[in-house]
Amino acid sequence: MDYQRIIDGIAREVQPLFVRGRVADYIPALASVPRDKFGMAVLTVDGELYATGDAGEAFSIQSISQVFTLTLALGYVGEKLWRRVGKEPSGSAFNSLVQLEYEKGIPRNPFINAGAHVVTDALMAARPYAKETLLKFVRELSGNPDIAYDEEVARSEAASGFRNRALANFLKAESNLHGDVDTVLDLYFHQCALAMSCIDLARAIAFLARGGRGGDGARVVSAPQAKRINALMQTSGTYDAAGDMAFRIGIPAKSGVGGGIVGIIPGRLALAAWSPALDKTGNSLAGVRALELFTTRTGFSVF
Ligand code: GLN
């Protein structure tokens, strides 16, 4: 399969989408990201890398970070984590307040904001230096020691993150956030502000295409855990558009409001795309289309 030709073609084809939608301007530091950026990277389980466009340029990975914090938290806390967070698609916006109150402080899944706060809290309880632990983890997974938190984005989100503050405080009121609210939010805003490129992301996420093994063959998670994380990405990784994404893309995927989206084709490859302009659900317009075109042209799907 000529992956390079396929992704070069996709990069040309998605260009008309750059002018549609909105960048994540509710986070002031992201409002000025140029909307004509596009990158895409594919990493096969054999280690072949294909990249196109701005695939080497770092951007704010936002909610894609939730895959890394969940992986770490499951490693430290184990199955007990599922007492505090569900495994069902939310069917609501990723930052919904009303759903959390209705469900008495148990977030629907780890890939909405409230669920991410609980996972971050659990990780912090297990690892006193969780910020450093997370950074070391993504650096090792991607093989890029230069990955860093974008402090400007983290500050910007802390200054404007009123909904996240409301969610975290509500979790605290329901006794489902054990640590200090501000400390949990500080880690949450930093994980969202991780700056990584499509190439970094494809490498970092590829353990989920390799049944839980890293590029060197060492275990990151067990095979059943990799299967479960993929299942959660499939059902909840793109917020309340997850059904539509299963229909259109047909593989586990996780998006972030920085315009990034990653996808897993188990046993074959990991891929990442980036384009800043978002649809109404917070998913990258061109990023989603790129994954849709990729799975259509290659014929790969988990269904
Ligand atoms: N940092 C963003 C927020 O909390 C992450 C949301 C996302 O990427 N869906 O709103």
mmCIF file of C-alpha atoms and ligand atoms in Angstrom:
data_model
loop_
_atom_site.group_PDB
_atom_site.id
_atom_site.type_symbol
_atom_site.label_atom_id
_atom_site.label_comp_id
_atom_site.label_asym_id
_atom_site.label_seq_id
_atom_site.Cartn_x
_atom_site.Cartn_y
_atom_site.Cartn_z
ATOM 1 C CA MET A 1 0.000 0.000 0.000
ATOM 2 C CA ASP A 2 1.417 3.388 -1.000
ATOM 3 C CA TYR A 3 0.677 5.289 2.211
ATOM 4 C CA GLN A 4 2.734 8.304 1.141
ATOM 5 C CA ARG A 5 0.724 8.810 -2.019
ATOM 6 C CA ILE A 6 -2.528 8.358 -0.107
ATOM 7 C CA ILE A 7 -1.759 10.959 2.587
ATOM 8 C CA ASP A 8 -0.265 13.449 0.101
ATOM 9 C CA GLY A 9 -3.502 13.196 -1.861
ATOM 10 C CA ILE A 10 -5.583 13.651 1.302
ATOM 11 C CA ALA A 11 -3.561 16.764 2.250
ATOM 12 C CA ARG A 12 -4.567 18.348 -1.064
ATOM 13 C CA GLU A 13 -8.153 17.221 -0.906
ATOM 14 C CA VAL A 14 -9.016 18.562 2.568
ATOM 15 C CA GLN A 15 -7.824 22.121 1.857
ATOM 16 C CA PRO A 16 -11.315 23.552 1.141
ATOM 17 C CA LEU A 17 -12.261 22.700 4.737
ATOM 18 C CA PHE A 18 -9.666 25.049 6.255
ATOM 19 C CA VAL A 19 -11.926 28.080 5.828
ATOM 20 C CA ARG A 20 -14.915 26.439 7.496
ATOM 21 C CA GLY A 21 -15.636 25.999 11.218
ATOM 22 C CA ARG A 22 -13.905 27.827 14.071
ATOM 23 C CA VAL A 23 -10.603 27.446 15.845
ATOM 24 C CA ALA A 24 -10.891 26.868 19.630
ATOM 25 C CA ASP A 25 -11.094 30.582 20.416
ATOM 26 C CA TYR A 26 -12.670 29.929 23.841
ATOM 27 C CA ILE A 27 -9.060 29.266 24.866
ATOM 28 C CA PRO A 28 -7.478 32.672 24.079
ATOM 29 C CA ALA A 29 -3.993 31.275 23.316
ATOM 30 C CA LEU A 30 -5.483 29.011 20.644
ATOM 31 C CA ALA A 31 -7.524 31.740 18.938
ATOM 32 C CA SER A 32 -4.555 32.905 16.873
ATOM 33 C CA VAL A 33 -3.415 29.506 15.512
ATOM 34 C CA PRO A 34 -3.412 29.785 11.680
ATOM 35 C CA ARG A 35 -6.295 27.808 10.209
ATOM 36 C CA ASP A 36 -4.401 26.750 7.082
ATOM 37 C CA LYS A 37 -2.135 24.345 8.972
ATOM 38 C CA PHE A 38 -2.493 20.691 8.073
ATOM 39 C CA GLY A 39 -0.374 17.716 8.942
ATOM 40 C CA MET A 40 -0.779 13.976 8.860
ATOM 41 C CA ALA A 41 1.452 11.097 9.949
ATOM 42 C CA VAL A 42 1.135 7.330 9.709
ATOM 43 C CA LEU A 43 3.285 4.878 11.652
ATOM 44 C CA THR A 44 2.952 1.190 10.837
ATOM 45 C CA VAL A 45 3.449 -1.469 13.496
ATOM 46 C CA ASP A 46 6.703 -2.353 11.696
ATOM 47 C CA GLY A 47 7.984 1.172 12.345
ATOM 48 C CA GLU A 48 7.596 2.680 8.874
ATOM 49 C CA LEU A 49 6.744 6.380 9.122
ATOM 50 C CA TYR A 50 4.927 8.441 6.490
ATOM 51 C CA ALA A 51 4.275 12.153 6.923
ATOM 52 C CA THR A 52 2.837 15.037 4.959
ATOM 53 C CA GLY A 53 2.306 18.800 5.313
ATOM 54 C CA ASP A 54 2.911 20.239 8.787
ATOM 55 C CA ALA A 55 3.249 16.794 10.382
ATOM 56 C CA GLY A 56 6.445 17.863 12.164
ATOM 57 C CA GLU A 57 5.003 21.012 13.727
ATOM 58 C CA ALA A 58 4.000 20.892 17.401
ATOM 59 C CA PHE A 59 0.478 21.952 18.378
ATOM 60 C CA SER A 60 -1.658 21.835 21.501
ATOM 61 C CA ILE A 61 -2.861 18.248 21.858
ATOM 62 C CA GLN A 62 -5.654 19.156 24.313
ATOM 63 C CA SER A 63 -7.967 16.183 24.994
ATOM 64 C CA ILE A 64 -5.767 13.705 23.161
ATOM 65 C CA SER A 65 -3.705 13.863 26.375
ATOM 66 C CA GLN A 66 -6.551 12.002 28.100
ATOM 67 C CA VAL A 67 -5.414 8.783 26.425
ATOM 68 C CA PHE A 68 -1.988 9.140 28.065
ATOM 69 C CA THR A 69 -3.313 10.050 31.532
ATOM 70 C CA LEU A 70 -5.842 7.204 31.378
ATOM 71 C CA THR A 71 -3.117 4.739 30.373
ATOM 72 C CA LEU A 72 -0.917 5.872 33.264
ATOM 73 C CA ALA A 73 -3.750 5.970 35.804
ATOM 74 C CA LEU A 74 -4.909 2.460 34.879
ATOM 75 C CA GLY A 75 -1.348 1.273 35.390
ATOM 76 C CA TYR A 76 -1.155 2.752 38.885
ATOM 77 C CA VAL A 77 -4.739 2.410 40.108
ATOM 78 C CA GLY A 78 -6.043 -0.541 38.103
ATOM 79 C CA GLU A 79 -9.677 -1.533 37.791
ATOM 80 C CA LYS A 80 -10.670 0.471 40.877
ATOM 81 C CA LEU A 81 -10.651 3.514 38.611
ATOM 82 C CA TRP A 82 -13.947 2.366 37.069
ATOM 83 C CA ARG A 83 -15.741 2.925 40.378
ATOM 84 C CA ARG A 84 -15.209 6.643 39.847
ATOM 85 C CA VAL A 85 -15.751 7.039 36.104
ATOM 86 C CA GLY A 86 -18.035 5.272 33.608
ATOM 87 C CA LYS A 87 -17.482 3.672 30.221
ATOM 88 C CA GLU A 88 -20.521 4.909 28.325
ATOM 89 C CA PRO A 89 -20.608 7.474 25.530
ATOM 90 C CA SER A 90 -21.833 10.802 26.888
ATOM 91 C CA GLY A 91 -24.183 11.956 24.143
ATOM 92 C CA SER A 92 -23.496 15.462 25.490
ATOM 93 C CA ALA A 93 -20.917 18.177 24.989
ATOM 94 C CA PHE A 94 -17.490 17.329 26.419
ATOM 95 C CA ASN A 95 -17.807 20.072 29.030
ATOM 96 C CA SER A 96 -21.430 19.488 30.025
ATOM 97 C CA LEU A 97 -22.274 20.514 33.586
ATOM 98 C CA VAL A 98 -25.865 19.337 33.642
ATOM 99 C CA GLN A 99 -24.994 15.708 32.893
ATOM 100 C CA LEU A 100 -22.528 15.558 35.760
ATOM 101 C CA GLU A 101 -25.066 16.818 38.266
ATOM 102 C CA TYR A 102 -27.746 14.490 36.985
ATOM 103 C CA GLU A 103 -25.374 11.542 37.376
ATOM 104 C CA LYS A 104 -24.251 12.568 40.861
ATOM 105 C CA GLY A 105 -20.641 13.305 40.097
ATOM 106 C CA ILE A 106 -19.728 10.067 38.253
ATOM 107 C CA PRO A 107 -18.583 11.209 34.789
ATOM 108 C CA ARG A 108 -19.863 9.117 31.888
ATOM 109 C CA ASN A 109 -16.403 8.271 30.572
ATOM 110 C CA PRO A 110 -12.728 9.258 30.933
ATOM 111 C CA PHE A 111 -12.752 11.233 27.651
ATOM 112 C CA ILE A 112 -15.016 14.105 28.661
ATOM 113 C CA ASN A 113 -13.614 16.908 30.776
ATOM 114 C CA ALA A 114 -15.111 15.760 34.093
ATOM 115 C CA GLY A 115 -13.880 12.215 33.475
ATOM 116 C CA ALA A 116 -10.442 13.554 32.669
ATOM 117 C CA HIS A 117 -10.425 15.499 35.945
ATOM 118 C CA VAL A 118 -11.134 12.290 37.884
ATOM 119 C CA VAL A 119 -8.404 10.388 36.004
ATOM 120 C CA THR A 120 -5.942 13.230 36.601
ATOM 121 C CA ASP A 121 -6.873 13.259 40.281
ATOM 122 C CA ALA A 122 -6.309 9.491 40.529
ATOM 123 C CA LEU A 123 -2.952 9.826 38.776
ATOM 124 C CA MET A 124 -1.890 12.619 41.123
ATOM 125 C CA ALA A 125 -2.809 10.557 44.182
ATOM 126 C CA ALA A 126 -0.663 7.693 42.858
ATOM 127 C CA ARG A 127 2.263 9.846 41.647
ATOM 128 C CA PRO A 128 3.255 12.942 43.644
ATOM 129 C CA TYR A 129 5.211 14.267 40.646
ATOM 130 C CA ALA A 130 2.482 13.515 38.125
ATOM 131 C CA LYS A 131 3.362 16.420 35.827
ATOM 132 C CA GLU A 132 6.898 15.104 35.412
ATOM 133 C CA THR A 133 5.644 11.498 35.169
ATOM 134 C CA LEU A 134 3.295 12.395 32.308
ATOM 135 C CA LEU A 135 5.954 14.358 30.432
ATOM 136 C CA LYS A 136 8.467 11.524 30.782
ATOM 137 C CA PHE A 137 5.825 9.045 29.563
ATOM 138 C CA VAL A 138 4.972 10.911 26.356
ATOM 139 C CA ARG A 139 8.646 11.647 25.677
ATOM 140 C CA GLU A 140 9.490 7.953 25.983
ATOM 141 C CA LEU A 141 6.515 6.771 23.940
ATOM 142 C CA SER A 142 7.254 9.180 21.098
ATOM 143 C CA GLY A 143 11.045 8.977 21.358
ATOM 144 C CA ASN A 144 11.197 12.782 21.401
ATOM 145 C CA PRO A 145 12.940 14.217 24.485
ATOM 146 C CA ASP A 146 12.034 17.780 23.442
ATOM 147 C CA ILE A 147 8.279 17.452 24.015
ATOM 148 C CA ALA A 148 7.197 20.097 26.522
ATOM 149 C CA TYR A 149 4.200 21.783 28.089
ATOM 150 C CA ASP A 150 3.309 25.041 26.341
ATOM 151 C CA GLU A 151 3.165 27.256 29.426
ATOM 152 C CA GLU A 152 1.400 30.065 27.580
ATOM 153 C CA VAL A 153 -1.468 27.755 26.604
ATOM 154 C CA ALA A 154 -1.639 26.327 30.146
ATOM 155 C CA ARG A 155 -1.806 29.855 31.626
ATOM 156 C CA SER A 156 -4.371 30.965 29.086
ATOM 157 C CA GLU A 157 -6.595 28.023 29.861
ATOM 158 C CA ALA A 158 -6.210 28.458 33.609
ATOM 159 C CA ALA A 159 -7.269 32.089 33.234
ATOM 160 C CA SER A 160 -10.334 31.265 31.136
ATOM 161 C CA GLY A 161 -11.238 27.756 32.351
ATOM 162 C CA PHE A 162 -14.390 28.616 34.269
ATOM 163 C CA ARG A 163 -16.345 25.585 33.108
ATOM 164 C CA ASN A 164 -13.505 23.262 34.057
ATOM 165 C CA ARG A 165 -13.375 24.944 37.467
ATOM 166 C CA ALA A 166 -17.125 24.422 37.866
ATOM 167 C CA LEU A 167 -16.857 20.731 36.894
ATOM 168 C CA ALA A 168 -13.929 20.098 39.228
ATOM 169 C CA ASN A 169 -15.645 21.854 42.128
ATOM 170 C CA PHE A 170 -18.800 19.852 41.543
ATOM 171 C CA LEU A 171 -16.773 16.622 41.523
ATOM 172 C CA LYS A 172 -15.247 17.722 44.817
ATOM 173 C CA ALA A 173 -18.703 18.404 46.280
ATOM 174 C CA GLU A 174 -19.702 14.859 45.286
ATOM 175 C CA SER A 175 -16.494 13.431 46.852
ATOM 176 C CA ASN A 176 -15.230 12.177 43.484
ATOM 177 C CA LEU A 177 -12.202 14.443 43.446
ATOM 178 C CA HIS A 178 -9.864 13.660 46.326
ATOM 179 C CA GLY A 179 -7.008 16.105 45.798
ATOM 180 C CA ASP A 180 -6.923 19.882 45.929
ATOM 181 C CA VAL A 181 -9.124 21.319 43.142
ATOM 182 C CA ASP A 182 -6.580 23.906 41.977
ATOM 183 C CA THR A 183 -3.736 21.376 41.930
ATOM 184 C CA VAL A 184 -5.787 18.907 39.870
ATOM 185 C CA LEU A 185 -6.778 21.672 37.466
ATOM 186 C CA ASP A 186 -3.170 22.805 37.144
ATOM 187 C CA LEU A 187 -2.172 19.323 35.953
ATOM 188 C CA TYR A 188 -5.263 19.107 33.716
ATOM 189 C CA PHE A 189 -4.475 22.441 32.035
ATOM 190 C CA HIS A 190 -0.873 21.341 31.571
ATOM 191 C CA GLN A 191 -1.755 17.965 30.048
ATOM 192 C CA CYS A 192 -4.024 19.788 27.571
ATOM 193 C CA ALA A 193 -1.143 22.176 26.821
ATOM 194 C CA LEU A 194 1.284 19.411 25.825
ATOM 195 C CA ALA A 195 2.784 20.498 22.513
ATOM 196 C CA MET A 196 3.307 17.580 20.142
ATOM 197 C CA SER A 197 3.404 17.078 16.387
ATOM 198 C CA CYS A 198 1.480 14.532 14.295
ATOM 199 C CA ILE A 199 4.697 12.498 14.069
ATOM 200 C CA ASP A 200 5.116 12.582 17.874
ATOM 201 C CA LEU A 201 1.483 11.577 18.338
ATOM 202 C CA ALA A 202 1.551 8.731 15.827
ATOM 203 C CA ARG A 203 4.619 7.321 17.592
ATOM 204 C CA ALA A 204 3.226 7.920 21.097
ATOM 205 C CA ILE A 205 -0.119 6.291 20.417
ATOM 206 C CA ALA A 206 1.206 3.343 18.417
ATOM 207 C CA PHE A 207 1.363 1.036 21.457
ATOM 208 C CA LEU A 208 -2.414 0.765 21.033
ATOM 209 C CA ALA A 209 -1.912 -0.571 17.503
ATOM 210 C CA ARG A 210 0.714 -3.042 18.791
ATOM 211 C CA GLY A 211 -1.524 -4.723 21.366
ATOM 212 C CA GLY A 212 -0.009 -2.669 24.203
ATOM 213 C CA ARG A 213 3.677 -2.855 23.278
ATOM 214 C CA GLY A 214 6.018 0.095 22.752
ATOM 215 C CA GLY A 215 8.271 0.520 19.713
ATOM 216 C CA ASP A 216 11.032 -1.453 21.463
ATOM 217 C CA GLY A 217 8.676 -4.368 22.138
ATOM 218 C CA ALA A 218 8.394 -3.606 25.869
ATOM 219 C CA ARG A 219 4.935 -3.660 27.397
ATOM 220 C CA VAL A 220 3.237 -0.317 28.002
ATOM 221 C CA VAL A 221 -0.065 -1.950 28.946
ATOM 222 C CA SER A 222 -1.410 -5.498 28.759
ATOM 223 C CA ALA A 223 -3.163 -6.619 25.569
ATOM 224 C CA PRO A 224 -6.612 -6.582 27.271
ATOM 225 C CA GLN A 225 -5.964 -3.034 28.543
ATOM 226 C CA ALA A 226 -4.976 -1.892 25.043
ATOM 227 C CA LYS A 227 -8.190 -3.412 23.719
ATOM 228 C CA ARG A 228 -10.209 -1.547 26.351
ATOM 229 C CA ILE A 229 -8.545 1.811 25.734
ATOM 230 C CA ASN A 230 -9.227 1.361 22.010
ATOM 231 C CA ALA A 231 -12.847 0.479 22.780
ATOM 232 C CA LEU A 232 -13.240 3.650 24.842
ATOM 233 C CA MET A 233 -11.705 5.727 22.064
ATOM 234 C CA GLN A 234 -14.171 4.183 19.653
ATOM 235 C CA THR A 235 -17.221 4.844 21.818
ATOM 236 C CA SER A 236 -16.232 8.129 23.485
ATOM 237 C CA GLY A 237 -13.037 9.514 21.939
ATOM 238 C CA THR A 238 -14.713 12.162 19.828
ATOM 239 C CA TYR A 239 -17.243 13.420 22.417
ATOM 240 C CA ASP A 240 -20.879 13.309 21.389
ATOM 241 C CA ALA A 241 -19.910 12.767 17.746
ATOM 242 C CA ALA A 242 -18.552 9.271 18.521
ATOM 243 C CA GLY A 243 -21.390 7.484 16.712
ATOM 244 C CA ASP A 244 -20.962 9.639 13.642
ATOM 245 C CA MET A 245 -17.204 9.019 13.743
ATOM 246 C CA ALA A 246 -17.670 5.241 13.988
ATOM 247 C CA PHE A 247 -19.935 5.543 10.969
ATOM 248 C CA ARG A 248 -17.580 7.750 8.959
ATOM 249 C CA ILE A 249 -14.100 6.667 10.083
ATOM 250 C CA GLY A 250 -14.675 3.209 11.519
ATOM 251 C CA ILE A 251 -11.647 3.000 13.796
ATOM 252 C CA PRO A 252 -10.903 4.053 17.421
ATOM 253 C CA ALA A 253 -10.039 7.762 17.417
ATOM 254 C CA LYS A 254 -9.385 10.525 19.936
ATOM 255 C CA SER A 255 -9.603 14.217 19.191
ATOM 256 C CA GLY A 256 -8.664 17.466 20.917
ATOM 257 C CA VAL A 257 -9.838 21.047 20.464
ATOM 258 C CA GLY A 258 -6.327 22.010 19.308
ATOM 259 C CA GLY A 259 -7.456 20.383 16.027
ATOM 260 C CA GLY A 260 -5.570 17.126 16.455
ATOM 261 C CA ILE A 261 -7.055 13.669 16.026
ATOM 262 C CA VAL A 262 -5.384 10.277 16.399
ATOM 263 C CA GLY A 263 -6.629 6.934 15.135
ATOM 264 C CA ILE A 264 -5.702 3.307 15.690
ATOM 265 C CA ILE A 265 -5.966 0.419 13.278
ATOM 266 C CA PRO A 266 -5.157 -2.483 15.612
ATOM 267 C CA GLY A 267 -2.396 -4.719 14.343
ATOM 268 C CA ARG A 268 -1.572 -2.382 11.472
ATOM 269 C CA LEU A 269 -0.854 1.273 12.210
ATOM 270 C CA ALA A 270 -1.403 4.452 14.187
ATOM 271 C CA LEU A 271 -2.177 7.759 12.535
ATOM 272 C CA ALA A 272 -2.523 11.393 13.511
ATOM 273 C CA ALA A 273 -3.867 14.424 11.695
ATOM 274 C CA TRP A 274 -3.997 18.124 12.602
ATOM 275 C CA SER A 275 -6.024 21.017 11.296
ATOM 276 C CA PRO A 276 -7.093 23.769 13.727
ATOM 277 C CA ALA A 277 -10.632 24.597 12.521
ATOM 278 C CA LEU A 278 -13.320 22.670 14.406
ATOM 279 C CA ASP A 279 -16.907 21.598 13.809
ATOM 280 C CA LYS A 280 -19.657 22.261 16.366
ATOM 281 C CA THR A 281 -18.765 19.182 18.413
ATOM 282 C CA GLY A 282 -15.143 20.311 18.835
ATOM 283 C CA ASN A 283 -13.648 17.877 16.309
ATOM 284 C CA SER A 284 -11.245 19.031 13.596
ATOM 285 C CA LEU A 285 -13.117 19.389 10.315
ATOM 286 C CA ALA A 286 -10.203 18.540 8.046
ATOM 287 C CA GLY A 287 -8.687 16.126 10.594
ATOM 288 C CA VAL A 288 -11.827 14.007 10.719
ATOM 289 C CA ARG A 289 -12.162 14.120 6.943
ATOM 290 C CA ALA A 290 -8.519 13.072 6.592
ATOM 291 C CA LEU A 291 -9.078 9.986 8.740
ATOM 292 C CA GLU A 292 -12.289 9.221 6.880
ATOM 293 C CA LEU A 293 -10.513 9.436 3.529
ATOM 294 C CA PHE A 294 -7.625 7.337 4.819
ATOM 295 C CA THR A 295 -9.810 4.473 6.030
ATOM 296 C CA THR A 296 -11.883 4.675 2.838
ATOM 297 C CA ARG A 297 -8.870 4.607 0.504
ATOM 298 C CA THR A 298 -7.044 1.858 2.396
ATOM 299 C CA GLY A 299 -10.195 -0.135 3.127
ATOM 300 C CA PHE A 300 -9.077 -0.506 6.784
ATOM 301 C CA SER A 301 -11.716 -0.563 9.510
ATOM 302 C CA VAL A 302 -12.405 -2.429 12.717
ATOM 303 C CA PHE A 303 -15.905 -3.229 11.481
HETATM 304 N N1 GLN B 1 -8.636 21.961 27.442
HETATM 305 C C1 GLN B 1 -9.889 21.788 26.764
HETATM 306 C C2 GLN B 1 -11.040 22.060 27.727
HETATM 307 O O1 GLN B 1 -10.930 21.715 28.858
HETATM 308 C C3 GLN B 1 -9.935 20.395 26.282
HETATM 309 C C4 GLN B 1 -11.199 20.076 25.590
HETATM 310 C C5 GLN B 1 -11.028 19.184 24.417
HETATM 311 O O2 GLN B 1 -9.988 19.082 23.770
HETATM 312 N N2 GLN B 1 -12.120 18.609 24.081
HETATM 313 O O3 GLN B 1 -12.034 22.636 27.353
#
